PDB file of C-alpha atoms in Angstrom:
ATOM      1  CA  MET M   1      27.049   4.352   7.862  1.00 73.00           C
ATOM      2  CA  THR M   2      23.647   2.775   8.486  1.00 85.00           C
ATOM      3  CA  ILE M   3      21.590   1.824   5.462  1.00 89.00           C
ATOM      4  CA  ARG M   4      17.877   2.354   6.059  1.00 95.00           C
ATOM      5  CA  LYS M   5      15.519  -0.519   5.256  1.00 96.00           C
ATOM      6  CA  VAL M   6      12.174   0.169   3.582  1.00 97.00           C
ATOM      7  CA  LEU M   7       9.427  -2.386   2.986  1.00 97.00           C
ATOM      8  CA  THR M   8       6.888  -2.169   0.193  1.00 97.00           C
ATOM      9  CA  ILE M   9       3.702  -4.220   0.532  1.00 97.00           C
ATOM     10  CA  ALA M  10       2.105  -4.156  -2.885  1.00 95.00           C
ATOM     11  CA  GLY M  11       1.317  -5.923  -6.118  1.00 94.00           C
ATOM     12  CA  SER M  12       3.820  -7.019  -8.714  1.00 93.00           C
ATOM     13  CA  ASP M  13       3.594  -5.258 -12.102  1.00 91.00           C
ATOM     14  CA  SER M  14       4.873  -7.464 -14.926  1.00 89.00           C
ATOM     15  CA  GLY M  15       5.471  -4.343 -17.017  1.00 87.00           C
ATOM     16  CA  GLY M  16       7.757  -2.859 -14.344  1.00 87.00           C
ATOM     17  CA  GLY M  17       6.146   0.591 -14.274  1.00 86.00           C
ATOM     18  CA  ALA M  18       4.218   0.348 -11.007  1.00 88.00           C
ATOM     19  CA  GLY M  19       3.864  -1.750  -7.890  1.00 90.00           C
ATOM     20  CA  ILE M  20       6.809  -3.290  -6.121  1.00 94.00           C
ATOM     21  CA  GLN M  21       9.023  -2.946  -9.186  1.00 93.00           C
ATOM     22  CA  ALA M  22       8.612   0.838  -9.209  1.00 93.00           C
ATOM     23  CA  ASP M  23       9.002   1.005  -5.426  1.00 95.00           C
ATOM     24  CA  ILE M  24      12.236  -1.022  -5.421  1.00 95.00           C
ATOM     25  CA  LYS M  25      13.648   1.189  -8.208  1.00 95.00           C
ATOM     26  CA  THR M  26      12.749   4.278  -6.168  1.00 94.00           C
ATOM     27  CA  PHE M  27      14.307   2.841  -3.016  1.00 94.00           C
ATOM     28  CA  GLN M  28      17.508   2.089  -4.925  1.00 94.00           C
ATOM     29  CA  GLU M  29      17.662   5.637  -6.268  1.00 95.00           C
ATOM     30  CA  LEU M  30      17.186   7.007  -2.755  1.00 94.00           C
ATOM     31  CA  GLY M  31      19.950   4.811  -1.339  1.00 94.00           C
ATOM     32  CA  VAL M  32      17.774   2.676   0.934  1.00 96.00           C
ATOM     33  CA  TYR M  33      17.630  -1.108   1.156  1.00 96.00           C
ATOM     34  CA  GLY M  34      14.343  -2.230  -0.395  1.00 96.00           C
ATOM     35  CA  MET M  35      12.311  -5.217   0.743  1.00 96.00           C
ATOM     36  CA  SER M  36       8.954  -6.427  -0.523  1.00 96.00           C
ATOM     37  CA  ALA M  37       5.890  -8.430   0.370  1.00 97.00           C
ATOM     38  CA  ILE M  38       3.838  -9.221  -2.715  1.00 96.00           C
ATOM     39  CA  THR M  39       0.047  -9.020  -2.355  1.00 95.00           C
ATOM     40  CA  ALA M  40      -0.918  -9.833  -5.931  1.00 93.00           C
ATOM     41  CA  VAL M  41       0.568 -10.526  -9.318  1.00 94.00           C
ATOM     42  CA  THR M  42      -0.701  -8.526 -12.273  1.00 90.00           C
ATOM     43  CA  ALA M  43      -0.489  -9.179 -15.960  1.00 90.00           C
ATOM     44  CA  GLN M  44       0.168  -5.596 -16.985  1.00 86.00           C
ATOM     45  CA  ASN M  45       1.955  -3.513 -19.590  1.00 88.00           C
ATOM     46  CA  THR M  46       1.775  -0.017 -21.050  1.00 87.00           C
ATOM     47  CA  LEU M  47      -1.534  -0.922 -22.731  1.00 87.00           C
ATOM     48  CA  GLY M  48      -3.304  -1.765 -19.462  1.00 82.00           C
ATOM     49  CA  VAL M  49      -3.996  -4.481 -16.936  1.00 84.00           C
ATOM     50  CA  GLN M  50      -4.852  -7.832 -18.456  1.00 88.00           C
ATOM     51  CA  GLY M  51      -5.292  -9.679 -15.145  1.00 88.00           C
ATOM     52  CA  VAL M  52      -5.032  -9.387 -11.369  1.00 87.00           C
ATOM     53  CA  PHE M  53      -4.186 -12.480  -9.332  1.00 93.00           C
ATOM     54  CA  PRO M  54      -4.254 -11.814  -5.569  1.00 92.00           C
ATOM     55  CA  LEU M  55      -2.221 -13.940  -3.204  1.00 95.00           C
ATOM     56  CA  ASP M  56      -3.782 -15.687  -0.258  1.00 94.00           C
ATOM     57  CA  ALA M  57      -3.736 -13.616   2.952  1.00 96.00           C
ATOM     58  CA  LEU M  58      -1.693 -16.345   4.649  1.00 97.00           C
ATOM     59  CA  ALA M  59       1.023 -16.019   1.977  1.00 96.00           C
ATOM     60  CA  VAL M  60       1.203 -12.267   2.575  1.00 97.00           C
ATOM     61  CA  ALA M  61       1.222 -12.738   6.356  1.00 97.00           C
ATOM     62  CA  ARG M  62       4.110 -15.217   6.089  1.00 97.00           C
ATOM     63  CA  GLN M  63       6.131 -12.772   3.980  1.00 97.00           C
ATOM     64  CA  LEU M  64       5.587 -10.116   6.636  1.00 97.00           C
ATOM     65  CA  ASP M  65       6.527 -12.573   9.390  1.00 97.00           C
ATOM     66  CA  SER M  66       9.793 -13.287   7.577  1.00 96.00           C
ATOM     67  CA  ILE M  67      10.585  -9.575   7.473  1.00 96.00           C
ATOM     68  CA  GLY M  68       9.452  -9.070  11.061  1.00 96.00           C
ATOM     69  CA  ALA M  69      11.648 -11.883  12.383  1.00 94.00           C
ATOM     70  CA  ASP M  70      14.854 -10.591  10.831  1.00 93.00           C
ATOM     71  CA  LEU M  71      14.783  -7.259   8.999  1.00 92.00           C
ATOM     72  CA  ARG M  72      12.794  -4.634  10.925  1.00 93.00           C
ATOM     73  CA  PRO M  73      11.937  -1.915   8.401  1.00 96.00           C
ATOM     74  CA  ASP M  74      12.710   1.714   9.201  1.00 96.00           C
ATOM     75  CA  ALA M  75       9.713   2.657   7.064  1.00 96.00           C
ATOM     76  CA  LEU M  76       7.100   0.843   5.021  1.00 96.00           C
ATOM     77  CA  LYS M  77       4.521   1.640   2.409  1.00 96.00           C
ATOM     78  CA  THR M  78       1.529  -0.094   1.020  1.00 96.00           C
ATOM     79  CA  GLY M  79       0.342  -0.121  -2.555  1.00 93.00           C
ATOM     80  CA  MET M  80      -2.223  -2.426  -4.128  1.00 89.00           C
ATOM     81  CA  LEU M  81      -3.793  -4.537  -1.390  1.00 93.00           C
ATOM     82  CA  PHE M  82      -6.804  -5.697  -3.468  1.00 88.00           C
ATOM     83  CA  SER M  83      -9.137  -7.123  -0.807  1.00 91.00           C
ATOM     84  CA  ALA M  84     -10.461  -6.611   2.705  1.00 91.00           C
ATOM     85  CA  GLU M  85      -8.841  -9.890   3.750  1.00 93.00           C
ATOM     86  CA  LEU M  86      -5.395  -8.740   2.583  1.00 95.00           C
ATOM     87  CA  ILE M  87      -5.836  -5.320   4.220  1.00 95.00           C
ATOM     88  CA  ARG M  88      -6.714  -6.961   7.549  1.00 95.00           C
ATOM     89  CA  ALA M  89      -3.698  -9.296   7.298  1.00 96.00           C
ATOM     90  CA  VAL M  90      -1.353  -6.368   6.612  1.00 97.00           C
ATOM     91  CA  ALA M  91      -2.852  -4.203   9.377  1.00 97.00           C
ATOM     92  CA  ASP M  92      -2.589  -7.082  11.860  1.00 96.00           C
ATOM     93  CA  LYS M  93       1.113  -7.581  11.091  1.00 97.00           C
ATOM     94  CA  VAL M  94       1.892  -3.848  11.200  1.00 97.00           C
ATOM     95  CA  LYS M  95       0.340  -3.756  14.688  1.00 97.00           C
ATOM     96  CA  HIS M  96       1.939  -7.043  15.782  1.00 97.00           C
ATOM     97  CA  TYR M  97       5.452  -5.936  14.879  1.00 97.00           C
ATOM     98  CA  GLU M  98       4.792  -2.347  15.997  1.00 95.00           C
ATOM     99  CA  TRP M  99       6.055  -1.005  12.701  1.00 96.00           C
ATOM    100  CA  LEU M 100       5.989   2.757  12.493  1.00 91.00           C
ATOM    101  CA  GLN M 101       6.549   5.196   9.637  1.00 94.00           C
ATOM    102  CA  LEU M 102       3.759   3.630   7.543  1.00 97.00           C
ATOM    103  CA  VAL M 103       2.847   5.319   4.266  1.00 96.00           C
ATOM    104  CA  VAL M 104      -0.486   4.160   2.860  1.00 95.00           C
ATOM    105  CA  ASP M 105      -0.940   4.640  -0.864  1.00 92.00           C
ATOM    106  CA  PRO M 106      -4.594   3.591  -1.235  1.00 88.00           C
ATOM    107  CA  VAL M 107      -4.249   2.163  -4.743  1.00 81.00           C
ATOM    108  CA  MET M 108      -7.738   1.575  -6.103  1.00 78.00           C
ATOM    109  CA  VAL M 109      -7.654   1.817  -9.893  1.00 70.00           C
ATOM    110  CA  ALA M 110      -4.914   1.429 -12.517  1.00 66.00           C
ATOM    111  CA  LYS M 111      -4.217   4.340 -14.846  1.00 67.00           C
ATOM    112  CA  GLY M 112      -6.121   2.512 -17.583  1.00 64.00           C
ATOM    113  CA  GLY M 113      -9.192   2.132 -15.357  1.00 60.00           C
ATOM    114  CA  SER M 114      -8.835  -1.477 -14.163  1.00 59.00           C
ATOM    115  CA  PRO M 115      -9.917  -1.949 -10.545  1.00 61.00           C
ATOM    116  CA  LEU M 116      -7.063  -2.855  -8.168  1.00 68.00           C
ATOM    117  CA  LEU M 117      -9.079  -2.732  -4.931  1.00 68.00           C
ATOM    118  CA  GLN M 118     -12.409  -4.431  -4.417  1.00 70.00           C
ATOM    119  CA  ALA M 119     -15.126  -1.887  -3.635  1.00 77.00           C
ATOM    120  CA  GLU M 120     -16.052  -3.640  -0.396  1.00 81.00           C
ATOM    121  CA  ALA M 121     -12.441  -3.315   0.809  1.00 84.00           C
ATOM    122  CA  ILE M 122     -12.512   0.494   1.001  1.00 85.00           C
ATOM    123  CA  GLU M 123     -14.208   0.513   4.414  1.00 87.00           C
ATOM    124  CA  THR M 124     -11.674  -2.010   5.720  1.00 91.00           C
ATOM    125  CA  MET M 125      -8.863   0.257   4.561  1.00 89.00           C
ATOM    126  CA  ILE M 126     -10.491   3.201   6.344  1.00 90.00           C
ATOM    127  CA  SER M 127     -11.094   1.323   9.592  1.00 91.00           C
ATOM    128  CA  HIS M 128      -8.050  -0.984   9.818  1.00 94.00           C
ATOM    129  CA  LEU M 129      -5.095   0.436   7.884  1.00 94.00           C
ATOM    130  CA  ILE M 130      -5.382   4.209   7.635  1.00 94.00           C
ATOM    131  CA  PRO M 131      -5.443   4.665  11.440  1.00 95.00           C
ATOM    132  CA  LEU M 132      -1.956   3.074  11.521  1.00 96.00           C
ATOM    133  CA  ALA M 133      -0.550   5.424   8.870  1.00 96.00           C
ATOM    134  CA  MET M 134       1.806   8.303   9.360  1.00 95.00           C
ATOM    135  CA  VAL M 135       0.989   9.531   5.843  1.00 94.00           C
ATOM    136  CA  VAL M 136      -1.779   8.682   3.351  1.00 94.00           C
ATOM    137  CA  THR M 137      -1.152   9.543  -0.311  1.00 92.00           C
ATOM    138  CA  PRO M 138      -4.400   9.292  -2.279  1.00 91.00           C
ATOM    139  CA  ASN M 139      -4.961  10.839  -5.663  1.00 86.00           C
ATOM    140  CA  ILE M 140      -8.201  12.797  -6.065  1.00 88.00           C
ATOM    141  CA  PRO M 141     -10.473   9.861  -7.024  1.00 85.00           C
ATOM    142  CA  GLU M 142      -9.046   7.823  -4.126  1.00 86.00           C
ATOM    143  CA  ALA M 143      -9.555  10.720  -1.698  1.00 90.00           C
ATOM    144  CA  GLU M 144     -13.153  11.020  -2.894  1.00 88.00           C
ATOM    145  CA  ALA M 145     -13.725   7.289  -2.343  1.00 86.00           C
ATOM    146  CA  LEU M 146     -12.174   7.428   1.137  1.00 86.00           C
ATOM    147  CA  THR M 147     -14.119  10.479   2.294  1.00 90.00           C
ATOM    148  CA  GLY M 148     -17.305  10.651   0.248  1.00 89.00           C
ATOM    149  CA  ILE M 149     -16.401  14.263  -0.534  1.00 91.00           C
ATOM    150  CA  ARG M 150     -16.654  15.454  -4.145  1.00 93.00           C
ATOM    151  CA  ILE M 151     -13.380  17.286  -4.793  1.00 93.00           C
ATOM    152  CA  SER M 152     -13.518  20.152  -7.254  1.00 92.00           C
ATOM    153  CA  SER M 153     -11.698  22.969  -5.478  1.00 91.00           C
ATOM    154  CA  LYS M 154      -8.715  23.672  -3.257  1.00 92.00           C
ATOM    155  CA  GLU M 155     -11.088  23.939  -0.274  1.00 91.00           C
ATOM    156  CA  ASP M 156     -12.505  20.491  -1.107  1.00 91.00           C
ATOM    157  CA  LYS M 157      -8.955  19.102  -1.154  1.00 91.00           C
ATOM    158  CA  LYS M 158      -8.282  20.575   2.289  1.00 91.00           C
ATOM    159  CA  LYS M 159     -11.561  19.218   3.622  1.00 91.00           C
ATOM    160  CA  ALA M 160     -10.807  15.731   2.292  1.00 92.00           C
ATOM    161  CA  ALA M 161      -7.249  15.859   3.663  1.00 90.00           C
ATOM    162  CA  ARG M 162      -8.570  16.727   7.115  1.00 90.00           C
ATOM    163  CA  ALA M 163     -11.121  13.903   6.904  1.00 90.00           C
ATOM    164  CA  ILE M 164      -8.452  11.380   5.938  1.00 88.00           C
TER     165      ILE M 164
END
């Protein structure tokens, strides 16, 4: 029996309810081997996000190089990437290692409203990362930010989905 390997590239949630902690729990439940590359550390709990501390793009690139040299993922997903610099580093490594089966979750804002993606990074996500994705999983506010389409109906959702 072959165990599938899945890589999450996301932020760390100290409260354990989101980010790589939630992804690793999900991977375990689905019976796949979970790996991670941390993009940022958050101070976070059920009350909200008290701080976001992004890692240097070189640190993220080195984590991805470690995975790429030894543990080719069968699938990968992104979560909080925070900045244009981190998005470019991730996109470059996905292309370099020719990783397929990429799921992009364009995390932009925490449930409590704290920003998790710099506004200027949205265009970088659109131009560098989304074209590499097999699937993109935005919520409605994220889909609106990615497309510029105000979503208030089922037709708007379809229009935004086609644009993405």
